[in-house]
Coordinates of N, CA, C and O in Angstrom, one line a residue:
X12 N 132.9 38.1 18.0 CA 132.2 37.9 19.2 C 131.2 38.9 19.5 O 131.2 40.0 18.9
X13 N 130.3 38.6 20.4 CA 129.2 39.5 20.8 C 129.8 40.6 21.7 O 130.6 40.5 22.5
X14 N 129.2 41.8 21.4 CA 129.5 43.0 22.2 C 128.3 43.4 23.0 O 127.2 43.1 22.6
X15 N 128.4 44.0 24.1 CA 127.3 44.5 24.8 C 126.7 43.4 25.6 O 127.1 42.2 25.6
X16 N 125.6 43.6 26.3 CA 125.0 42.6 27.2 C 124.2 41.6 26.3 O 123.2 41.9 25.7
X17 N 124.8 40.4 26.3 CA 124.1 39.3 25.7 C 123.5 38.5 26.9 O 124.1 38.3 27.9
X18 N 122.3 37.9 26.7 CA 121.7 37.1 27.7 C 122.4 35.8 27.7 O 122.9 35.3 26.7
X19 N 122.3 35.0 28.8 CA 122.8 33.7 29.0 C 121.8 32.8 29.5 O 121.0 33.2 30.4
X20 N 121.8 31.5 29.2 CA 120.9 30.5 29.8 C 121.1 30.5 31.3 O 122.2 30.5 31.8
X21 N 119.9 30.4 32.0 CA 119.9 30.3 33.4 C 120.3 31.5 34.2 O 120.5 31.4 35.4
X22 N 120.4 32.6 33.5 CA 120.8 33.9 34.1 C 119.7 34.9 34.1 O 119.1 35.1 33.1
X23 N 119.6 35.7 35.2 CA 118.6 36.8 35.2 C 119.4 38.1 35.2 O 120.3 38.3 36.0
X24 N 119.0 39.0 34.3 CA 119.5 40.4 34.2 C 118.5 41.2 35.0 O 117.4 41.3 34.6
X25 N 118.9 41.6 36.2 CA 118.0 42.3 37.1 C 118.4 43.7 37.3 O 119.5 44.0 37.6
X26 N 117.4 44.6 37.0 CA 117.7 46.1 37.1 C 116.8 46.6 38.3 O 115.6 46.6 38.2
X27 N 117.5 46.9 39.4 CA 116.8 47.4 40.6 C 116.2 48.8 40.3 O 116.6 49.5 39.4
X28 N 115.2 49.2 41.1 CA 114.6 50.5 41.0 C 115.7 51.6 41.0 O 116.6 51.6 41.8
X29 N 115.6 52.5 40.0 CA 116.6 53.6 39.9 C 117.8 53.2 39.0 O 118.5 54.1 38.6
X30 N 118.0 51.9 38.7 CA 119.1 51.5 37.8 C 118.7 51.8 36.4 O 117.5 51.6 36.0
X31 N 119.7 52.2 35.6 CA 119.4 52.4 34.2 C 120.5 51.7 33.4 O 121.7 51.8 33.7
X32 N 120.1 51.0 32.3 CA 121.0 50.4 31.4 C 120.9 51.2 30.1 O 119.8 51.3 29.5
X33 N 121.9 51.9 29.8 CA 121.9 52.9 28.7 C 122.8 52.4 27.6 O 123.9 52.0 27.8
X34 N 122.2 52.6 26.3 CA 122.9 52.0 25.2 C 123.5 53.1 24.3 O 123.0 54.2 24.2
X35 N 124.6 52.8 23.6 CA 125.3 53.7 22.7 C 124.4 54.1 21.5 O 123.5 53.4 21.1
X36 N 124.7 55.3 21.0 CA 123.9 55.9 19.9 C 124.4 55.5 18.5 O 123.9 56.1 17.6
X37 N 125.4 54.6 18.4 CA 125.9 54.3 17.1 C 125.5 52.9 16.7 O 125.7 51.9 17.4
X38 N 125.0 52.7 15.5 CA 124.6 51.4 14.9 C 125.8 50.5 14.9 O 125.7 49.3 15.2
X39 N 127.0 51.0 14.6 CA 128.2 50.2 14.6 C 128.6 49.7 15.9 O 129.3 48.7 16.0
X40 N 128.1 50.3 17.0 CA 128.4 49.8 18.3 C 127.8 48.4 18.5 O 128.3 47.6 19.4
X41 N 126.8 48.0 17.7 CA 126.2 46.7 17.8 C 126.6 45.7 16.8 O 125.9 44.7 16.5
X42 N 127.8 45.9 16.2 CA 128.3 45.0 15.1 C 128.5 43.6 15.6 O 128.4 42.7 14.9
X43 N 128.7 43.4 16.9 CA 128.8 42.1 17.5 C 127.5 41.5 17.9 O 127.4 40.4 18.4
X44 N 126.4 42.2 17.7 CA 125.0 41.8 18.1 C 124.1 41.5 16.9 O 123.0 41.9 16.9
X45 N 124.6 40.8 15.9 CA 123.8 40.5 14.8 C 122.8 39.3 15.1 O 123.1 38.5 15.9
X46 N 121.7 39.4 14.4 CA 120.7 38.4 14.5 C 120.4 37.9 13.1 O 120.7 38.6 12.1
X47 N 119.7 36.7 13.0 CA 119.5 36.1 11.7 C 118.3 36.8 10.9 O 118.3 36.7 9.7
X48 N 117.4 37.3 11.7 CA 116.2 37.9 11.1 C 116.4 39.4 10.8 O 116.6 40.2 11.8
X49 N 116.5 39.8 9.6 CA 116.6 41.2 9.2 C 115.3 41.9 9.2 O 114.3 41.4 8.6
X50 N 115.2 43.0 9.9 CA 113.9 43.7 10.0 C 114.2 45.2 9.6 O 115.0 45.8 10.2
X51 N 113.5 45.6 8.5 CA 113.6 47.0 8.0 C 115.1 47.3 7.8 O 115.6 48.4 8.1
X52 N 115.9 46.3 7.2 CA 117.3 46.5 6.9 C 118.2 46.4 8.0 O 119.4 46.4 7.9
X53 N 117.7 46.1 9.2 CA 118.6 46.0 10.4 C 118.8 44.5 10.8 O 117.9 43.7 10.9
X54 N 120.0 44.2 11.1 CA 120.4 42.8 11.5 C 121.0 42.9 12.9 O 121.7 42.0 13.3
X55 N 120.6 43.9 13.7 CA 121.3 44.1 15.0 C 120.3 44.5 16.1 O 119.2 45.0 15.8
X56 N 120.7 44.2 17.3 CA 119.9 44.6 18.5 C 120.9 45.1 19.6 O 122.0 44.7 19.7
X57 N 120.3 45.9 20.5 CA 121.1 46.3 21.7 C 121.4 45.1 22.6 O 122.5 44.9 23.1
X58 N 120.3 44.3 22.8 CA 120.4 43.0 23.7 C 120.0 41.9 22.8 O 118.9 41.9 22.2
X59 N 120.8 40.8 22.8 CA 120.4 39.6 22.0 C 120.5 38.4 22.9 O 121.4 38.2 23.7
X60 N 119.5 37.5 22.7 CA 119.5 36.2 23.3 C 119.2 35.2 22.2 O 118.2 35.3 21.5
X61 N 120.2 34.2 22.0 CA 120.0 33.3 20.9 C 120.2 31.9 21.5 O 121.2 31.6 22.1
X62 N 119.2 31.0 21.3 CA 119.3 29.6 21.7 C 119.4 29.4 23.2 O 120.0 28.4 23.7
X63 N 118.7 30.3 23.9 CA 118.8 30.2 25.4 C 117.7 29.5 26.0 O 116.6 29.4 25.5
X64 N 117.9 28.9 27.2 CA 116.9 28.3 28.0 C 116.9 28.8 29.4 O 117.9 28.9 30.1
X65 N 115.7 29.3 29.9 CA 115.6 29.7 31.3 C 116.3 31.0 31.7 O 117.1 31.0 32.6
X66 N 116.1 32.1 30.9 CA 116.8 33.3 31.3 C 115.7 34.4 31.6 O 114.5 34.1 31.3
X67 N 116.1 35.5 32.1 CA 115.1 36.5 32.5 C 115.7 37.9 32.5 O 116.9 38.1 32.7
X68 N 114.9 38.9 32.2 CA 115.2 40.3 32.4 C 114.1 40.8 33.4 O 112.9 40.7 33.0
X69 N 114.5 41.3 34.5 CA 113.4 41.7 35.5 C 113.9 42.9 36.3 O 115.0 43.4 36.2
X70 N 113.0 43.4 37.2 CA 113.3 44.4 38.1 C 112.5 45.7 37.8 O 111.7 45.7 36.8
X71 N 112.7 46.7 38.6 CA 112.0 48.0 38.4 C 112.8 49.1 37.8 O 112.4 50.2 37.8
X72 N 113.9 48.7 37.2 CA 114.8 49.7 36.5 C 114.4 49.9 35.1 O 113.4 49.5 34.6
X73 N 115.3 50.7 34.4 CA 115.0 51.2 33.1 C 116.0 50.8 32.1 O 117.2 50.9 32.3
X74 N 115.6 50.3 30.9 CA 116.5 50.1 29.8 C 116.3 51.3 28.9 O 115.2 51.5 28.4
X75 N 117.3 52.1 28.7 CA 117.2 53.3 27.9 C 117.9 53.2 26.6 O 119.2 53.1 26.6
X76 N 117.2 53.1 25.5 CA 117.7 52.9 24.2 C 118.0 54.2 23.6 O 117.5 55.3 24.0
X77 N 118.8 54.2 22.4 CA 119.2 55.5 21.8 C 118.3 56.0 20.7 O 118.8 56.5 19.7
X78 N 117.0 55.8 20.8 CA 116.1 56.2 19.7 C 116.3 57.5 19.1 O 116.3 57.7 17.9
X79 N 116.4 58.5 19.9 CA 116.5 59.9 19.4 C 117.8 60.1 18.5 O 117.8 61.0 17.6
X80 N 118.8 59.3 18.7 CA 120.0 59.4 17.9 C 119.8 58.9 16.4 O 120.6 59.2 15.5
X81 N 118.6 58.2 16.2 CA 118.3 57.7 14.9 C 117.3 58.6 14.1 O 116.7 58.1 13.1
X82 N 117.1 59.8 14.6 CA 116.3 60.7 13.9 C 117.2 61.6 13.0 O 118.1 62.2 13.5
X83 N 116.9 61.5 11.7 CA 117.8 62.3 10.8 C 117.1 63.5 10.1 O 117.7 64.2 9.3
X84 N 115.9 63.7 10.5 CA 115.1 64.9 9.9 C 113.7 64.8 10.3 O 113.3 64.0 11.1
X85 N 112.9 65.7 9.7 CA 111.5 65.8 10.0 C 110.7 65.7 8.7 O 111.2 66.2 7.6
X86 N 109.6 65.0 8.7 CA 108.7 65.0 7.5 C 107.4 65.7 7.8 O 106.5 65.2 8.4
X87 N 107.4 67.0 7.4 CA 106.2 67.8 7.8 C 104.9 67.4 7.1 O 103.8 67.6 7.6
X88 N 105.0 66.7 5.9 CA 103.8 66.2 5.2 C 103.1 65.1 6.0 O 101.9 65.0 6.1
X89 N 104.0 64.2 6.6 CA 103.4 63.1 7.3 C 103.3 63.4 8.8 O 102.5 62.9 9.5
X90 N 104.1 64.4 9.3 CA 104.1 64.8 10.7 C 104.9 63.8 11.6 O 104.6 63.7 12.8
X91 N 105.9 63.2 11.0 CA 106.8 62.3 11.8 C 108.2 62.7 11.6 O 108.6 63.5 10.8
X92 N 109.1 62.0 12.4 CA 110.5 62.1 12.2 C 110.9 61.3 11.0 O 110.2 60.4 10.6
X93 N 112.0 61.6 10.4 CA 112.6 60.8 9.4 C 113.7 59.9 10.1 O 114.6 60.4 10.6
X94 N 113.5 58.6 10.0 CA 114.5 57.7 10.7 C 115.7 57.4 9.9 O 115.7 57.5 8.6
X95 N 116.8 57.1 10.6 CA 118.0 56.7 9.9 C 117.7 55.4 9.1 O 116.7 54.7 9.4
X96 N 118.5 55.1 8.1 CA 118.3 54.0 7.2 C 118.3 52.6 8.0 O 117.5 51.8 7.7
X97 N 119.3 52.5 8.9 CA 119.3 51.3 9.8 C 119.3 51.7 11.2 O 119.9 52.7 11.6
X98 N 118.5 50.9 12.0 CA 118.4 51.2 13.4 C 118.3 49.8 14.2 O 117.7 48.9 13.7
X99 N 119.0 49.7 15.3 CA 118.9 48.5 16.0 C 117.5 48.3 16.8 O 116.9 49.3 17.1
X100 N 117.1 47.1 16.9 CA 116.0 46.8 17.8 C 116.6 46.8 19.2 O 117.8 46.7 19.4
X101 N 115.7 46.9 20.3 CA 116.3 46.9 21.6 C 116.6 45.5 22.1 O 117.7 45.2 22.5
X102 N 115.6 44.6 22.0 CA 115.8 43.2 22.4 C 115.4 42.2 21.4 O 114.2 42.3 20.9
X103 N 116.2 41.3 21.0 CA 115.8 40.2 20.1 C 116.1 38.9 20.8 O 117.2 38.6 21.3
X104 N 115.0 38.1 21.0 CA 115.1 36.7 21.5 C 114.9 35.8 20.3 O 113.9 35.9 19.7
X105 N 115.9 34.9 20.0 CA 115.9 34.1 18.9 C 116.1 32.6 19.3 O 117.1 32.3 19.9
X106 N 115.1 31.8 19.0 CA 115.2 30.3 19.3 C 115.5 30.1 20.7 O 116.3 29.2 21.1
X107 N 114.7 30.8 21.6 CA 114.9 30.6 23.0 C 113.7 29.9 23.6 O 112.6 29.8 23.0
X108 N 113.9 29.4 24.9 CA 112.8 28.7 25.5 C 112.8 29.1 27.0 O 113.9 29.3 27.6
X109 N 111.6 29.2 27.6 CA 111.4 29.6 29.0 C 112.1 30.9 29.4 O 113.0 30.9 30.2
X110 N 111.7 32.0 28.7 CA 112.2 33.3 29.0 C 111.2 34.1 29.7 O 110.0 34.1 29.3
X111 N 111.6 34.9 30.7 CA 110.7 35.8 31.4 C 111.2 37.3 31.3 O 112.4 37.5 31.6
X112 N 110.3 38.1 31.0 CA 110.5 39.6 31.0 C 109.5 40.2 31.9 O 108.3 40.1 31.7
X113 N 110.0 40.8 33.0 CA 109.0 41.4 34.0 C 109.5 42.6 34.6 O 110.7 42.8 34.9
X114 N 108.6 43.6 34.8 CA 108.8 44.7 35.6 C 109.6 45.9 35.0 O 109.4 47.0 35.4
X115 N 110.5 45.7 34.1 CA 111.3 46.8 33.6 C 110.6 47.7 32.7 O 109.5 47.4 32.2
X116 N 111.2 48.9 32.6 CA 110.6 49.9 31.6 C 111.7 50.0 30.5 O 112.9 50.2 30.8
X117 N 111.2 50.0 29.3 CA 112.1 50.2 28.1 C 111.7 51.5 27.4 O 110.5 51.7 27.1
X118 N 112.6 52.4 27.2 CA 112.4 53.7 26.7 C 113.2 54.0 25.4 O 114.3 53.5 25.3
X119 N 112.6 54.8 24.6 CA 113.3 55.4 23.4 C 113.8 54.4 22.4 O 115.0 54.5 22.0
X120 N 113.1 53.4 22.1 CA 113.5 52.4 21.1 C 113.7 53.0 19.7 O 112.9 53.8 19.3
X121 N 114.9 52.7 19.1 CA 115.1 53.2 17.7 C 114.2 52.6 16.7 O 113.9 53.2 15.6
X122 N 113.7 51.3 16.9 CA 112.9 50.6 16.0 C 112.0 49.6 16.8 O 111.6 50.0 17.9
X123 N 111.8 48.4 16.4 CA 111.0 47.5 17.2 C 111.7 47.3 18.6 O 112.9 47.2 18.7
X124 N 110.8 47.3 19.6 CA 111.3 47.3 20.9 C 111.7 45.8 21.3 O 112.9 45.6 21.7
X125 N 110.8 44.9 21.2 CA 111.1 43.5 21.6 C 110.7 42.6 20.4 O 109.5 42.7 19.9
X126 N 111.6 41.8 19.9 CA 111.3 40.9 18.8 C 111.6 39.5 19.3 O 112.7 39.1 19.6
X127 N 110.5 38.7 19.3 CA 110.5 37.3 19.8 C 110.4 36.4 18.6 O 109.4 36.3 17.9
X128 N 111.5 35.7 18.2 CA 111.6 34.9 17.0 C 111.9 33.5 17.3 O 112.9 33.1 17.9
X129 N 111.0 32.6 16.8 CA 111.2 31.1 16.9 C 111.4 30.7 18.4 O 112.1 29.7 18.6
X130 N 110.7 31.3 19.3 CA 110.8 31.0 20.7 C 109.6 30.1 21.2 O 108.5 30.1 20.6
X131 N 109.8 29.5 22.4 CA 108.7 28.8 23.0 C 108.7 29.1 24.5 O 109.8 29.1 25.1
X132 N 107.5 29.4 25.0 CA 107.5 29.7 26.5 C 108.0 31.0 26.9 O 108.8 31.0 27.8
X133 N 107.6 32.1 26.3 CA 108.1 33.4 26.7 C 107.0 34.1 27.5 O 105.8 34.1 27.0
X134 N 107.3 34.6 28.7 CA 106.3 35.3 29.5 C 106.7 36.7 29.7 O 107.9 37.0 30.1
X135 N 105.8 37.6 29.3 CA 106.1 39.0 29.4 C 105.0 39.6 30.4 O 103.8 39.5 30.1
X136 N 105.4 40.2 31.5 CA 104.4 40.6 32.5 C 104.9 41.9 33.2 O 106.0 41.9 33.7
X137 N 104.1 42.9 33.1 CA 104.4 44.1 33.9 C 105.5 45.0 33.5 O 106.0 45.8 34.3
X138 N 105.9 44.9 32.2 CA 106.9 45.8 31.7 C 106.2 47.0 31.1 O 105.0 46.9 30.8
X139 N 106.9 48.1 30.9 CA 106.3 49.3 30.3 C 107.2 49.7 29.1 O 108.4 49.7 29.2
X140 N 106.5 50.0 28.0 CA 107.2 50.5 26.8 C 106.9 51.9 26.5 O 105.7 52.2 26.4
X141 N 107.9 52.8 26.4 CA 107.6 54.2 26.2 C 108.6 54.7 25.1 O 109.8 55.0 25.4
X142 N 108.1 54.8 23.9 CA 108.9 55.3 22.7 C 108.3 56.6 22.2 O 107.2 57.0 22.5
X143 N 109.2 57.2 21.4 CA 108.8 58.5 20.7 C 107.7 58.1 19.6 O 108.0 57.4 18.7
X144 N 106.5 58.6 19.8 CA 105.4 58.3 18.9 C 105.6 58.9 17.5 O 104.9 58.6 16.6
X145 N 106.6 59.8 17.3 CA 106.9 60.4 16.0 C 108.0 59.7 15.3 O 108.2 60.0 14.1
X146 N 108.6 58.7 15.9 CA 109.6 57.9 15.2 C 109.0 56.6 14.6 O 108.5 55.8 15.4
X147 N 108.9 56.5 13.3 CA 108.1 55.4 12.7 C 108.6 54.0 13.1 O 109.8 53.8 13.3
X148 N 107.7 53.1 13.2 CA 108.0 51.7 13.4 C 108.7 51.3 14.7 O 109.5 50.4 14.7
X149 N 108.4 52.0 15.7 CA 108.9 51.7 17.0 C 107.9 50.8 17.7 O 107.4 51.0 18.8
X150 N 107.6 49.7 17.0 CA 106.6 48.7 17.5 C 107.0 48.3 18.9 O 108.2 48.2 19.3
X151 N 106.0 47.8 19.7 CA 106.2 47.4 21.1 C 106.8 46.0 21.1 O 108.0 45.8 21.3
X152 N 106.0 45.0 20.8 CA 106.4 43.6 20.9 C 106.0 42.9 19.5 O 104.8 43.0 19.2
X153 N 107.0 42.3 18.9 CA 106.7 41.6 17.6 C 107.0 40.1 17.9 O 108.1 39.8 18.2
X154 N 105.9 39.3 17.7 CA 106.1 37.8 17.9 C 106.1 37.2 16.5 O 105.2 37.3 15.7
X155 N 107.2 36.5 16.3 CA 107.5 35.9 14.9 C 107.8 34.4 15.1 O 108.8 34.1 15.7
X156 N 106.9 33.6 14.5 CA 107.1 32.2 14.5 C 107.4 31.6 15.9 O 108.2 30.7 16.0
X157 N 106.7 32.0 16.9 CA 106.9 31.6 18.2 C 105.6 31.0 18.8 O 104.5 31.3 18.3
X158 N 105.7 30.2 19.8 CA 104.5 29.5 20.4 C 104.6 29.7 21.9 O 105.7 29.9 22.5
X159 N 103.5 29.6 22.6 CA 103.4 29.7 24.0 C 104.0 31.0 24.6 O 104.7 31.0 25.5
X160 N 103.6 32.1 24.0 CA 104.0 33.4 24.4 C 102.8 34.1 25.1 O 101.7 34.1 24.6
X161 N 103.0 34.5 26.4 CA 102.0 35.2 27.1 C 102.4 36.6 27.5 O 103.6 36.8 27.8
X162 N 101.5 37.5 27.3 CA 101.8 38.9 27.6 C 100.6 39.4 28.4 O 99.5 39.3 28.1
X163 N 101.0 40.0 29.6 CA 100.1 40.6 30.5 C 100.6 42.0 31.0 O 101.8 42.1 31.2
X164 N 99.6 42.9 31.1 CA 99.9 44.2 31.8 C 101.1 44.9 31.2 O 102.1 45.1 31.9
X165 N 101.1 45.2 29.9 CA 102.2 45.9 29.2 C 101.7 47.2 28.6 O 101.3 47.2 27.5
X166 N 101.7 48.3 29.4 CA 101.3 49.5 28.8 C 102.3 49.9 27.7 O 103.5 49.8 28.0
X167 N 101.8 50.3 26.5 CA 102.7 50.6 25.4 C 102.4 51.9 24.8 O 101.3 52.2 24.4
X168 N 103.4 52.8 24.7 CA 103.4 54.1 24.1 C 104.3 54.0 22.9 O 105.5 54.2 23.1
X169 N 103.8 53.6 21.8 CA 104.6 53.3 20.6 C 104.1 54.1 19.4 O 102.9 54.5 19.4
X170 N 104.9 54.2 18.4 CA 104.5 54.9 17.1 C 103.8 54.0 16.1 O 103.4 54.4 15.1
X171 N 103.8 52.7 16.4 CA 103.2 51.8 15.4 C 102.4 50.7 16.2 O 101.7 51.1 17.1
X172 N 102.6 49.5 16.0 CA 101.9 48.4 16.7 C 102.4 48.2 18.1 O 103.6 48.1 18.3
X173 N 101.5 48.2 19.0 CA 101.9 47.8 20.4 C 102.2 46.4 20.4 O 103.2 46.0 21.1
X174 N 101.5 45.5 19.7 CA 101.7 44.1 19.6 C 101.5 43.6 18.2 O 100.5 43.9 17.6
X175 N 102.4 42.9 17.6 CA 102.3 42.3 16.3 C 102.7 40.9 16.3 O 103.5 40.5 17.1
X176 N 102.1 40.1 15.5 CA 102.5 38.6 15.4 C 102.4 38.1 14.0 O 101.7 38.6 13.2
X177 N 103.1 37.0 13.8 CA 103.0 36.2 12.6 C 102.7 34.8 12.9 O 102.8 34.4 14.1
X178 N 102.3 34.0 12.0 CA 101.9 32.6 12.2 C 103.1 31.8 12.5 O 104.2 31.8 11.8
X179 N 103.0 30.9 13.5 CA 104.1 30.0 13.8 C 104.4 29.0 12.6 O 103.5 28.8 11.8
X180 N 105.6 28.5 12.5 CA 106.0 27.6 11.5 C 105.2 26.3 11.6 O 104.8 25.9 12.7
X181 N 104.8 25.7 10.5 CA 104.0 24.4 10.6 C 104.7 23.4 11.5 O 105.9 23.2 11.5
X182 N 103.9 22.7 12.3 CA 104.4 21.7 13.2 C 104.9 22.2 14.5 O 105.3 21.4 15.3
X183 N 104.9 23.5 14.7 CA 105.5 24.1 16.0 C 104.5 23.9 17.1 O 103.3 23.8 16.9

């Protein structure tokens, strides 16, 4: 079964100002949060939504991920941290519809911050992403095989792409 906060259809996870959702620093802590799309060797995320309709994450609070726990050394030649072999993404939305992300701040992602996979109708507005710029591949938002995704007003402090996308599957 799933561990940690999994999203549910028709439910809003609301973080009020001053509230913090803090995640464990162990990759094994997310053993119940597997996703089908493996990214950089990782099949896990801190928060997972799969096959959901009409859910949201909102508010003025902070989602604090354990990015610094996944630094295993320094690479002086490149000038970056050396990341752990596997790291969880913060949020993976997979095969979801009508999802809203608004207002929250996400900090210290170990890897990709938000991964939107095979979704339709995702609205991202007014969130802030703040990651360690020395930790490789802490992309902001990665859109993968999804349609009708809108993104507005998302300041991103990331070590790689603030926004990345792939082509939707044929017929989508």
